[in-house]
PDB file of C-alpha atoms in Angstrom:
ATOM      1  CA  UNK A  11      47.830 164.685  33.712  1.00 49.00           C
ATOM      2  CA  UNK A  12      45.981 164.043  30.500  1.00 53.00           C
ATOM      3  CA  UNK A  13      43.799 160.932  30.530  1.00 53.00           C
ATOM      4  CA  UNK A  14      45.580 159.711  27.431  1.00 56.00           C
ATOM      5  CA  UNK A  15      48.752 159.306  29.532  1.00 60.00           C
ATOM      6  CA  UNK A  16      47.265 156.379  31.457  1.00 56.00           C
ATOM      7  CA  UNK A  17      48.501 152.937  30.418  1.00 57.00           C
ATOM      8  CA  UNK A  18      45.917 150.953  32.408  1.00 56.00           C
ATOM      9  CA  UNK A  19      42.272 151.840  32.866  1.00 55.00           C
ATOM     10  CA  UNK A  20      40.115 149.840  35.276  1.00 54.00           C
ATOM     11  CA  UNK A  21      36.461 149.867  34.295  1.00 57.00           C
ATOM     12  CA  UNK A  22      33.418 148.336  36.021  1.00 52.00           C
ATOM     13  CA  UNK A  23      32.058 145.186  34.441  1.00 53.00           C
ATOM     14  CA  UNK A  24      28.776 145.869  32.700  1.00 51.00           C
ATOM     15  CA  UNK A  25      28.130 142.615  30.894  1.00 55.00           C
ATOM     16  CA  UNK A  26      27.574 139.191  32.372  1.00 52.00           C
ATOM     17  CA  UNK A  27      30.256 137.596  30.242  1.00 57.00           C
ATOM     18  CA  UNK A  28      33.064 140.124  30.461  1.00 59.00           C
ATOM     19  CA  UNK A  29      36.464 138.424  30.622  1.00 63.00           C
ATOM     20  CA  UNK A  30      39.471 140.612  29.970  1.00 61.00           C
ATOM     21  CA  UNK A  31      41.877 138.148  28.354  1.00 65.00           C
ATOM     22  CA  UNK A  32      44.371 140.913  27.699  1.00 70.00           C
ATOM     23  CA  UNK A  33      44.492 141.642  31.437  1.00 70.00           C
ATOM     24  CA  UNK A  34      45.201 137.959  32.147  1.00 73.00           C
ATOM     25  CA  UNK A  35      48.178 138.123  29.809  1.00 75.00           C
ATOM     26  CA  UNK A  36      49.332 141.439  31.275  1.00 79.00           C
ATOM     27  CA  UNK A  37      49.363 139.917  34.771  1.00 74.00           C
ATOM     28  CA  UNK A  38      51.289 136.803  33.749  1.00 80.00           C
ATOM     29  CA  UNK A  39      54.072 137.662  36.227  1.00 83.00           C
ATOM     30  CA  UNK A  40      51.535 137.536  39.050  1.00 80.00           C
ATOM     31  CA  UNK A  41      50.327 134.216  37.674  1.00 81.00           C
ATOM     32  CA  UNK A  42      53.872 132.822  37.834  1.00 85.00           C
ATOM     33  CA  UNK A  43      54.267 134.172  41.370  1.00 85.00           C
ATOM     34  CA  UNK A  44      51.108 132.395  42.507  1.00 82.00           C
ATOM     35  CA  UNK A  45      52.293 129.130  40.930  1.00 85.00           C
ATOM     36  CA  UNK A  46      55.648 129.399  42.685  1.00 83.00           C
ATOM     37  CA  UNK A  47      53.989 130.266  45.996  1.00 80.00           C
ATOM     38  CA  UNK A  48      51.681 127.259  45.810  1.00 78.00           C
ATOM     39  CA  UNK A  49      54.557 124.854  45.191  1.00 77.00           C
ATOM     40  CA  UNK A  50      57.076 126.318  47.643  1.00 74.00           C
ATOM     41  CA  UNK A  51      54.850 127.047  50.632  1.00 73.00           C
ATOM     42  CA  UNK A  52      52.721 123.871  50.751  1.00 68.00           C
ATOM     43  CA  UNK A  53      55.415 121.683  52.328  1.00 65.00           C
ATOM     44  CA  UNK A  54      57.813 124.454  53.358  1.00 66.00           C
ATOM     45  CA  UNK A  55      58.018 123.531  57.060  1.00 59.00           C
ATOM     46  CA  UNK A  56      57.836 119.776  56.703  1.00 62.00           C
ATOM     47  CA  UNK A  57      60.523 117.153  57.185  1.00 60.00           C
ATOM     48  CA  UNK A  58      59.970 115.221  53.948  1.00 62.00           C
ATOM     49  CA  UNK A  59      58.978 118.218  51.810  1.00 64.00           C
ATOM     50  CA  UNK A  60      58.139 117.355  48.170  1.00 69.00           C
ATOM     51  CA  UNK A  61      58.445 113.641  48.955  1.00 76.00           C
ATOM     52  CA  UNK A  62      54.853 113.875  50.180  1.00 76.00           C
ATOM     53  CA  UNK A  63      53.859 114.180  46.522  1.00 78.00           C
ATOM     54  CA  UNK A  64      55.077 110.589  46.132  1.00 84.00           C
ATOM     55  CA  UNK A  65      54.270 109.135  49.551  1.00 85.00           C
ATOM     56  CA  UNK A  66      50.602 110.102  49.529  1.00 87.00           C
ATOM     57  CA  UNK A  67      49.683 108.223  46.314  1.00 87.00           C
ATOM     58  CA  UNK A  68      51.878 105.294  47.350  1.00 90.00           C
ATOM     59  CA  UNK A  69      50.193 104.913  50.740  1.00 92.00           C
ATOM     60  CA  UNK A  70      46.761 105.328  49.160  1.00 91.00           C
ATOM     61  CA  UNK A  71      47.572 102.673  46.548  1.00 91.00           C
ATOM     62  CA  UNK A  72      48.641 100.201  49.239  1.00 92.00           C
ATOM     63  CA  UNK A  73      45.421 100.822  51.191  1.00 93.00           C
ATOM     64  CA  UNK A  74      43.297 100.363  48.069  1.00 92.00           C
ATOM     65  CA  UNK A  75      45.123  97.125  47.253  1.00 91.00           C
ATOM     66  CA  UNK A  76      44.407  95.798  50.748  1.00 91.00           C
ATOM     67  CA  UNK A  77      40.788  96.972  51.065  1.00 91.00           C
ATOM     68  CA  UNK A  78      39.334  96.903  47.550  1.00 88.00           C
ATOM     69  CA  UNK A  79      41.659  94.428  45.839  1.00 83.00           C
ATOM     70  CA  UNK A  80      42.082  92.095  48.807  1.00 83.00           C
ATOM     71  CA  UNK A  81      39.124  92.236  51.190  1.00 83.00           C
ATOM     72  CA  UNK A  82      36.465  93.311  48.682  1.00 82.00           C
ATOM     73  CA  UNK A  83      37.978  91.339  45.780  1.00 83.00           C
ATOM     74  CA  UNK A  84      37.071  93.954  43.175  1.00 86.00           C
ATOM     75  CA  UNK A  85      38.453  93.089  39.737  1.00 85.00           C
ATOM     76  CA  UNK A  86      40.953  95.303  37.926  1.00 86.00           C
ATOM     77  CA  UNK A  87      40.261  93.767  34.496  1.00 84.00           C
ATOM     78  CA  UNK A  88      43.546  91.867  34.549  1.00 83.00           C
ATOM     79  CA  UNK A  89      45.721  94.928  35.112  1.00 86.00           C
ATOM     80  CA  UNK A  90      48.245  94.881  37.988  1.00 89.00           C
ATOM     81  CA  UNK A  91      46.589  96.338  41.050  1.00 90.00           C
ATOM     82  CA  UNK A  92      49.336  98.887  41.856  1.00 91.00           C
ATOM     83  CA  UNK A  93      49.225 100.347  38.342  1.00 92.00           C
ATOM     84  CA  UNK A  94      45.428 100.267  38.153  1.00 93.00           C
ATOM     85  CA  UNK A  95      44.955 102.101  41.444  1.00 94.00           C
ATOM     86  CA  UNK A  96      47.848 104.486  40.889  1.00 93.00           C
ATOM     87  CA  UNK A  97      46.422 105.561  37.513  1.00 93.00           C
ATOM     88  CA  UNK A  98      43.091 106.442  39.087  1.00 93.00           C
ATOM     89  CA  UNK A  99      44.577 108.049  42.196  1.00 93.00           C
ATOM     90  CA  UNK A 100      46.897 110.259  40.156  1.00 93.00           C
ATOM     91  CA  UNK A 101      44.095 111.704  38.031  1.00 94.00           C
ATOM     92  CA  UNK A 102      41.615 112.002  40.908  1.00 95.00           C
ATOM     93  CA  UNK A 103      44.150 113.776  43.128  1.00 93.00           C
ATOM     94  CA  UNK A 104      44.731 116.320  40.389  1.00 94.00           C
ATOM     95  CA  UNK A 105      41.019 116.861  39.884  1.00 95.00           C
ATOM     96  CA  UNK A 106      40.190 117.147  43.592  1.00 93.00           C
ATOM     97  CA  UNK A 107      43.109 119.495  44.290  1.00 91.00           C
ATOM     98  CA  UNK A 108      42.114 121.813  41.440  1.00 91.00           C
ATOM     99  CA  UNK A 109      38.475 121.687  42.522  1.00 93.00           C
ATOM    100  CA  UNK A 110      39.231 122.453  46.169  1.00 89.00           C
ATOM    101  CA  UNK A 111      41.526 125.350  45.286  1.00 87.00           C
ATOM    102  CA  UNK A 112      38.908 126.800  42.939  1.00 86.00           C
ATOM    103  CA  UNK A 113      36.267 126.468  45.663  1.00 85.00           C
ATOM    104  CA  UNK A 114      38.318 128.724  47.960  1.00 81.00           C
ATOM    105  CA  UNK A 115      39.077 131.505  45.483  1.00 79.00           C
ATOM    106  CA  UNK A 116      36.953 134.185  47.132  1.00 73.00           C
ATOM    107  CA  UNK A 117      37.136 133.135  50.782  1.00 70.00           C
ATOM    108  CA  UNK A 118      40.873 132.346  50.868  1.00 69.00           C
ATOM    109  CA  UNK A 119      41.863 135.478  48.941  1.00 69.00           C
ATOM    110  CA  UNK A 120      39.375 137.980  50.354  1.00 67.00           C
ATOM    111  CA  UNK A 121      42.141 139.976  52.039  1.00 67.00           C
ATOM    112  CA  UNK A 122      44.051 140.420  48.783  1.00 72.00           C
ATOM    113  CA  UNK A 123      40.993 140.974  46.591  1.00 68.00           C
ATOM    114  CA  UNK A 124      39.758 143.726  48.899  1.00 65.00           C
ATOM    115  CA  UNK A 125      42.972 145.738  48.651  1.00 72.00           C
ATOM    116  CA  UNK A 126      44.239 145.541  45.089  1.00 72.00           C
ATOM    117  CA  UNK A 127      42.744 144.909  41.674  1.00 71.00           C
ATOM    118  CA  UNK A 128      43.943 142.214  39.303  1.00 68.00           C
ATOM    119  CA  UNK A 129      42.113 139.642  37.158  1.00 72.00           C
ATOM    120  CA  UNK A 130      40.625 137.253  39.706  1.00 78.00           C
ATOM    121  CA  UNK A 131      40.856 134.327  37.293  1.00 82.00           C
ATOM    122  CA  UNK A 132      44.630 134.428  37.761  1.00 83.00           C
ATOM    123  CA  UNK A 133      44.191 132.578  41.071  1.00 83.00           C
ATOM    124  CA  UNK A 134      42.284 129.464  39.866  1.00 86.00           C
ATOM    125  CA  UNK A 135      44.383 129.287  36.698  1.00 87.00           C
ATOM    126  CA  UNK A 136      47.585 129.309  38.764  1.00 86.00           C
ATOM    127  CA  UNK A 137      46.155 126.534  40.961  1.00 87.00           C
ATOM    128  CA  UNK A 138      45.596 124.388  37.868  1.00 91.00           C
ATOM    129  CA  UNK A 139      49.233 124.866  36.842  1.00 90.00           C
ATOM    130  CA  UNK A 140      50.791 124.280  40.262  1.00 88.00           C
ATOM    131  CA  UNK A 141      48.748 121.120  40.752  1.00 90.00           C
ATOM    132  CA  UNK A 142      49.756 119.995  37.253  1.00 91.00           C
ATOM    133  CA  UNK A 143      53.420 120.137  38.270  1.00 87.00           C
ATOM    134  CA  UNK A 144      52.630 118.003  41.308  1.00 87.00           C
ATOM    135  CA  UNK A 145      50.764 115.512  39.126  1.00 90.00           C
ATOM    136  CA  UNK A 146      53.748 115.257  36.775  1.00 90.00           C
ATOM    137  CA  UNK A 147      55.867 114.167  39.748  1.00 88.00           C
ATOM    138  CA  UNK A 148      53.337 111.422  40.471  1.00 90.00           C
ATOM    139  CA  UNK A 149      53.293 110.554  36.779  1.00 92.00           C
ATOM    140  CA  UNK A 150      57.048 109.972  37.010  1.00 91.00           C
ATOM    141  CA  UNK A 151      56.418 107.487  39.838  1.00 91.00           C
ATOM    142  CA  UNK A 152      53.729 105.790  37.749  1.00 92.00           C
ATOM    143  CA  UNK A 153      56.139 105.462  34.807  1.00 92.00           C
ATOM    144  CA  UNK A 154      58.807 103.904  37.051  1.00 92.00           C
ATOM    145  CA  UNK A 155      56.301 101.343  38.333  1.00 91.00           C
ATOM    146  CA  UNK A 156      55.166 100.699  34.767  1.00 91.00           C
ATOM    147  CA  UNK A 157      58.737 100.035  33.564  1.00 91.00           C
ATOM    148  CA  UNK A 158      59.312  97.633  36.452  1.00 91.00           C
ATOM    149  CA  UNK A 159      56.264  95.574  35.491  1.00 89.00           C
ATOM    150  CA  UNK A 160      57.262  95.561  31.815  1.00 88.00           C
ATOM    151  CA  UNK A 161      60.781  94.417  32.746  1.00 88.00           C
ATOM    152  CA  UNK A 162      59.249  91.635  34.839  1.00 85.00           C
ATOM    153  CA  UNK A 163      57.413  90.358  31.752  1.00 79.00           C
ATOM    154  CA  UNK A 164      53.927  91.536  32.667  1.00 79.00           C
ATOM    155  CA  UNK A 165      51.836  91.916  29.474  1.00 79.00           C
ATOM    156  CA  UNK A 166      50.665  95.521  29.515  1.00 80.00           C
ATOM    157  CA  UNK A 167      48.803  96.723  26.450  1.00 79.00           C
ATOM    158  CA  UNK A 168      50.124 100.235  25.846  1.00 81.00           C
ATOM    159  CA  UNK A 169      48.376 101.719  22.805  1.00 87.00           C
ATOM    160  CA  UNK A 170      47.890 104.907  20.790  1.00 88.00           C
ATOM    161  CA  UNK A 171      45.042 106.123  23.019  1.00 87.00           C
ATOM    162  CA  UNK A 172      47.697 107.267  25.495  1.00 88.00           C
ATOM    163  CA  UNK A 173      48.339 110.185  23.115  1.00 92.00           C
ATOM    164  CA  UNK A 174      45.065 111.612  24.407  1.00 93.00           C
ATOM    165  CA  UNK A 175      46.617 112.107  27.847  1.00 93.00           C
ATOM    166  CA  UNK A 176      47.200 115.907  27.507  1.00 94.00           C
ATOM    167  CA  UNK A 177      43.608 116.365  26.329  1.00 95.00           C
ATOM    168  CA  UNK A 178      42.295 114.234  29.200  1.00 95.00           C
ATOM    169  CA  UNK A 179      44.230 116.293  31.739  1.00 95.00           C
ATOM    170  CA  UNK A 180      42.928 119.512  30.192  1.00 95.00           C
ATOM    171  CA  UNK A 181      39.363 118.204  30.464  1.00 96.00           C
ATOM    172  CA  UNK A 182      39.911 117.312  34.120  1.00 95.00           C
ATOM    173  CA  UNK A 183      41.410 120.726  34.895  1.00 94.00           C
ATOM    174  CA  UNK A 184      38.615 122.705  33.263  1.00 94.00           C
ATOM    175  CA  UNK A 185      35.923 120.523  34.830  1.00 95.00           C
ATOM    176  CA  UNK A 186      37.481 121.077  38.251  1.00 94.00           C
ATOM    177  CA  UNK A 187      37.909 124.814  37.778  1.00 92.00           C
ATOM    178  CA  UNK A 188      34.434 125.450  36.379  1.00 92.00           C
ATOM    179  CA  UNK A 189      32.688 123.434  39.094  1.00 93.00           C
ATOM    180  CA  UNK A 190      34.895 125.007  41.755  1.00 90.00           C
ATOM    181  CA  UNK A 191      34.210 128.567  40.582  1.00 88.00           C
ATOM    182  CA  UNK A 192      30.464 127.989  40.825  1.00 89.00           C
ATOM    183  CA  UNK A 193      30.827 126.646  44.365  1.00 88.00           C
ATOM    184  CA  UNK A 194      33.181 129.495  45.289  1.00 84.00           C
ATOM    185  CA  UNK A 195      30.659 132.042  44.041  1.00 82.00           C
ATOM    186  CA  UNK A 196      27.886 130.448  46.101  1.00 83.00           C
ATOM    187  CA  UNK A 197      29.921 130.094  49.299  1.00 80.00           C
ATOM    188  CA  UNK A 198      30.523 133.854  49.480  1.00 75.00           C
ATOM    189  CA  UNK A 199      26.923 134.071  50.691  1.00 74.00           C
ATOM    190  CA  UNK A 200      26.219 130.560  51.977  1.00 71.00           C
ATOM    191  CA  UNK A 201      29.306 129.609  53.976  1.00 69.00           C
ATOM    192  CA  UNK A 202      28.016 126.238  55.170  1.00 70.00           C
ATOM    193  CA  UNK A 203      27.799 125.038  51.567  1.00 77.00           C
ATOM    194  CA  UNK A 204      31.495 124.116  51.653  1.00 76.00           C
ATOM    195  CA  UNK A 205      30.793 121.343  54.192  1.00 79.00           C
ATOM    196  CA  UNK A 206      28.183 119.820  51.905  1.00 84.00           C
ATOM    197  CA  UNK A 207      30.560 120.072  48.941  1.00 85.00           C
ATOM    198  CA  UNK A 208      33.379 118.368  50.869  1.00 82.00           C
ATOM    199  CA  UNK A 209      31.085 115.450  51.712  1.00 86.00           C
ATOM    200  CA  UNK A 210      29.707 115.366  48.175  1.00 88.00           C
ATOM    201  CA  UNK A 211      33.199 115.209  46.658  1.00 89.00           C
ATOM    202  CA  UNK A 212      33.966 112.098  48.704  1.00 87.00           C
ATOM    203  CA  UNK A 213      30.807 110.432  47.444  1.00 89.00           C
ATOM    204  CA  UNK A 214      31.478 111.550  43.891  1.00 91.00           C
ATOM    205  CA  UNK A 215      34.787 109.686  43.926  1.00 91.00           C
ATOM    206  CA  UNK A 216      32.889 106.405  44.260  1.00 90.00           C
ATOM    207  CA  UNK A 217      30.704 107.369  41.302  1.00 90.00           C
ATOM    208  CA  UNK A 218      33.869 107.600  39.202  1.00 91.00           C
ATOM    209  CA  UNK A 219      35.701 104.431  38.022  1.00 90.00           C
ATOM    210  CA  UNK A 220      38.841 104.912  40.108  1.00 91.00           C
ATOM    211  CA  UNK A 221      38.920 101.851  42.348  1.00 90.00           C
ATOM    212  CA  UNK A 222      36.947  99.684  39.929  1.00 89.00           C
ATOM    213  CA  UNK A 223      36.641  99.327  36.139  1.00 88.00           C
ATOM    214  CA  UNK A 224      33.382 100.296  34.485  1.00 87.00           C
ATOM    215  CA  UNK A 225      32.992  96.734  33.232  1.00 84.00           C
ATOM    216  CA  UNK A 226      32.259  95.361  36.739  1.00 85.00           C
ATOM    217  CA  UNK A 227      29.192  97.581  37.140  1.00 82.00           C
ATOM    218  CA  UNK A 228      25.848  96.049  36.267  1.00 80.00           C
ATOM    219  CA  UNK A 229      24.022  97.368  33.216  1.00 80.00           C
ATOM    220  CA  UNK A 230      21.519  99.117  35.476  1.00 79.00           C
ATOM    221  CA  UNK A 231      24.153 101.195  37.244  1.00 82.00           C
ATOM    222  CA  UNK A 232      26.506 101.512  34.284  1.00 85.00           C
ATOM    223  CA  UNK A 233      24.143 103.957  32.594  1.00 85.00           C
ATOM    224  CA  UNK A 234      24.171 106.089  35.736  1.00 87.00           C
ATOM    225  CA  UNK A 235      27.969 106.003  35.877  1.00 89.00           C
ATOM    226  CA  UNK A 236      28.140 107.105  32.252  1.00 90.00           C
ATOM    227  CA  UNK A 237      26.244 110.271  33.202  1.00 92.00           C
ATOM    228  CA  UNK A 238      29.331 111.236  35.176  1.00 93.00           C
ATOM    229  CA  UNK A 239      31.403 113.347  32.729  1.00 94.00           C
ATOM    230  CA  UNK A 240      34.618 112.134  34.372  1.00 95.00           C
ATOM    231  CA  UNK A 241      33.932 108.460  33.699  1.00 94.00           C
ATOM    232  CA  UNK A 242      35.074 108.505  30.076  1.00 94.00           C
ATOM    233  CA  UNK A 243      38.247 110.408  31.047  1.00 95.00           C
ATOM    234  CA  UNK A 244      39.407 107.815  33.588  1.00 95.00           C
ATOM    235  CA  UNK A 245      38.392 104.923  31.362  1.00 94.00           C
ATOM    236  CA  UNK A 246      40.267 106.364  28.363  1.00 94.00           C
ATOM    237  CA  UNK A 247      43.491 106.837  30.327  1.00 94.00           C
ATOM    238  CA  UNK A 248      43.427 103.299  31.728  1.00 93.00           C
ATOM    239  CA  UNK A 249      42.629 101.972  28.270  1.00 92.00           C
ATOM    240  CA  UNK A 250      45.616 103.797  26.792  1.00 91.00           C
ATOM    241  CA  UNK A 251      48.241 102.735  29.321  1.00 90.00           C
ATOM    242  CA  UNK A 252      46.939  99.433  30.705  1.00 89.00           C
ATOM    243  CA  UNK A 253      44.686  98.062  27.991  1.00 84.00           C
ATOM    244  CA  UNK A 254      41.752  97.728  30.398  1.00 85.00           C
ATOM    245  CA  UNK A 255      38.759 100.001  30.482  1.00 80.00           C
ATOM    246  CA  UNK A 256      37.247 101.404  27.318  1.00 85.00           C
ATOM    247  CA  UNK A 257      37.700 104.279  24.911  1.00 88.00           C
ATOM    248  CA  UNK A 258      34.403 105.943  24.079  1.00 89.00           C
ATOM    249  CA  UNK A 259      34.495 108.833  21.627  1.00 93.00           C
ATOM    250  CA  UNK A 260      30.882 109.552  22.430  1.00 93.00           C
ATOM    251  CA  UNK A 261      31.738 109.656  26.129  1.00 93.00           C
ATOM    252  CA  UNK A 262      34.629 112.054  25.558  1.00 95.00           C
ATOM    253  CA  UNK A 263      32.409 114.256  23.384  1.00 96.00           C
ATOM    254  CA  UNK A 264      29.789 114.282  26.146  1.00 96.00           C
ATOM    255  CA  UNK A 265      32.441 115.179  28.726  1.00 95.00           C
ATOM    256  CA  UNK A 266      33.740 117.993  26.518  1.00 96.00           C
ATOM    257  CA  UNK A 267      30.279 119.457  25.924  1.00 97.00           C
ATOM    258  CA  UNK A 268      29.469 119.363  29.647  1.00 96.00           C
ATOM    259  CA  UNK A 269      32.792 121.033  30.393  1.00 95.00           C
ATOM    260  CA  UNK A 270      32.179 123.838  27.885  1.00 95.00           C
ATOM    261  CA  UNK A 271      28.675 124.442  29.251  1.00 95.00           C
ATOM    262  CA  UNK A 272      29.862 124.482  32.869  1.00 94.00           C
ATOM    263  CA  UNK A 273      32.836 126.683  32.012  1.00 91.00           C
ATOM    264  CA  UNK A 274      30.574 129.206  30.278  1.00 91.00           C
ATOM    265  CA  UNK A 275      28.158 129.191  33.222  1.00 91.00           C
ATOM    266  CA  UNK A 276      30.930 129.442  35.827  1.00 88.00           C
ATOM    267  CA  UNK A 277      32.537 132.457  34.139  1.00 85.00           C
ATOM    268  CA  UNK A 278      29.172 134.251  34.019  1.00 85.00           C
ATOM    269  CA  UNK A 279      28.512 133.581  37.727  1.00 85.00           C
ATOM    270  CA  UNK A 280      32.109 134.329  38.728  1.00 80.00           C
ATOM    271  CA  UNK A 281      32.289 137.686  36.948  1.00 79.00           C
ATOM    272  CA  UNK A 282      28.923 138.679  38.400  1.00 78.00           C
ATOM    273  CA  UNK A 283      29.783 137.743  41.992  1.00 74.00           C
ATOM    274  CA  UNK A 284      33.234 139.339  42.011  1.00 70.00           C
ATOM    275  CA  UNK A 285      31.654 142.772  41.678  1.00 64.00           C
ATOM    276  CA  UNK A 286      30.290 142.780  45.225  1.00 63.00           C
ATOM    277  CA  UNK A 287      31.494 139.650  46.980  1.00 55.00           C
ATOM    278  CA  UNK A 288      33.308 141.737  49.640  1.00 49.00           C
ATOM    279  CA  UNK A 289      29.892 142.715  51.019  1.00 47.00           C
ATOM    280  CA  UNK A 290      29.008 139.121  51.872  1.00 50.00           C
ATOM    281  CA  UNK A 291      32.246 137.102  52.254  1.00 51.00           C
TER     282      UNK A 291
END
């Protein structure tokens, strides 16, 4: 057969930043299959099934209301506690799920990666999409709760900043994927790193204004919290739908620049590690 008869040619990667975007588009059917698998199989053999997507944030909200709103007495800047906590939980759950799935790209898919070639970035990108669908279900619950409070006469200050919601979600997704890909690349050689990352993610949640507004932090610690690139994302969403929090264009610009830098770095590390990760995973 003449070499010109081939429709697909697999070549070794020679450059550090070598992302075949055409291959990602060519394998879009595989991408859709991964998205469907993630959604269908997660709660396949459970009694409540997809209802867990709603029960988990509801139970977490109730616990936060009791512990942080009741016992600790942490302010929510005048916003109803259920809506305040649900807004933070919804975004954090999406971020943490995307991050955890990206962290396991190499280890969890070693069996598949070692047998067949396809663009490895299909896996973390599909995780972002499948988790987005789950978040939209939780967003529906948040909207129902929001309507109930509006009908009850609660003054909620919905404003134009809510239009930034798609951009905020995109920022969260790319932050989670880029950080996760770096961790995934490192854990192919240092397997115990995942335990440190799991513990660190729990601590990082408290460095993000989820259970408290940024305004309650003292000036000394507020500057440290603003170094967290997720802070402006959570604050902007709560500002748009609840009227509490703050909208900082400088903060969103900082978050975007950090995301672009981490995404660039993660792709370089990811494409370099995928060449020989089977020797160490």
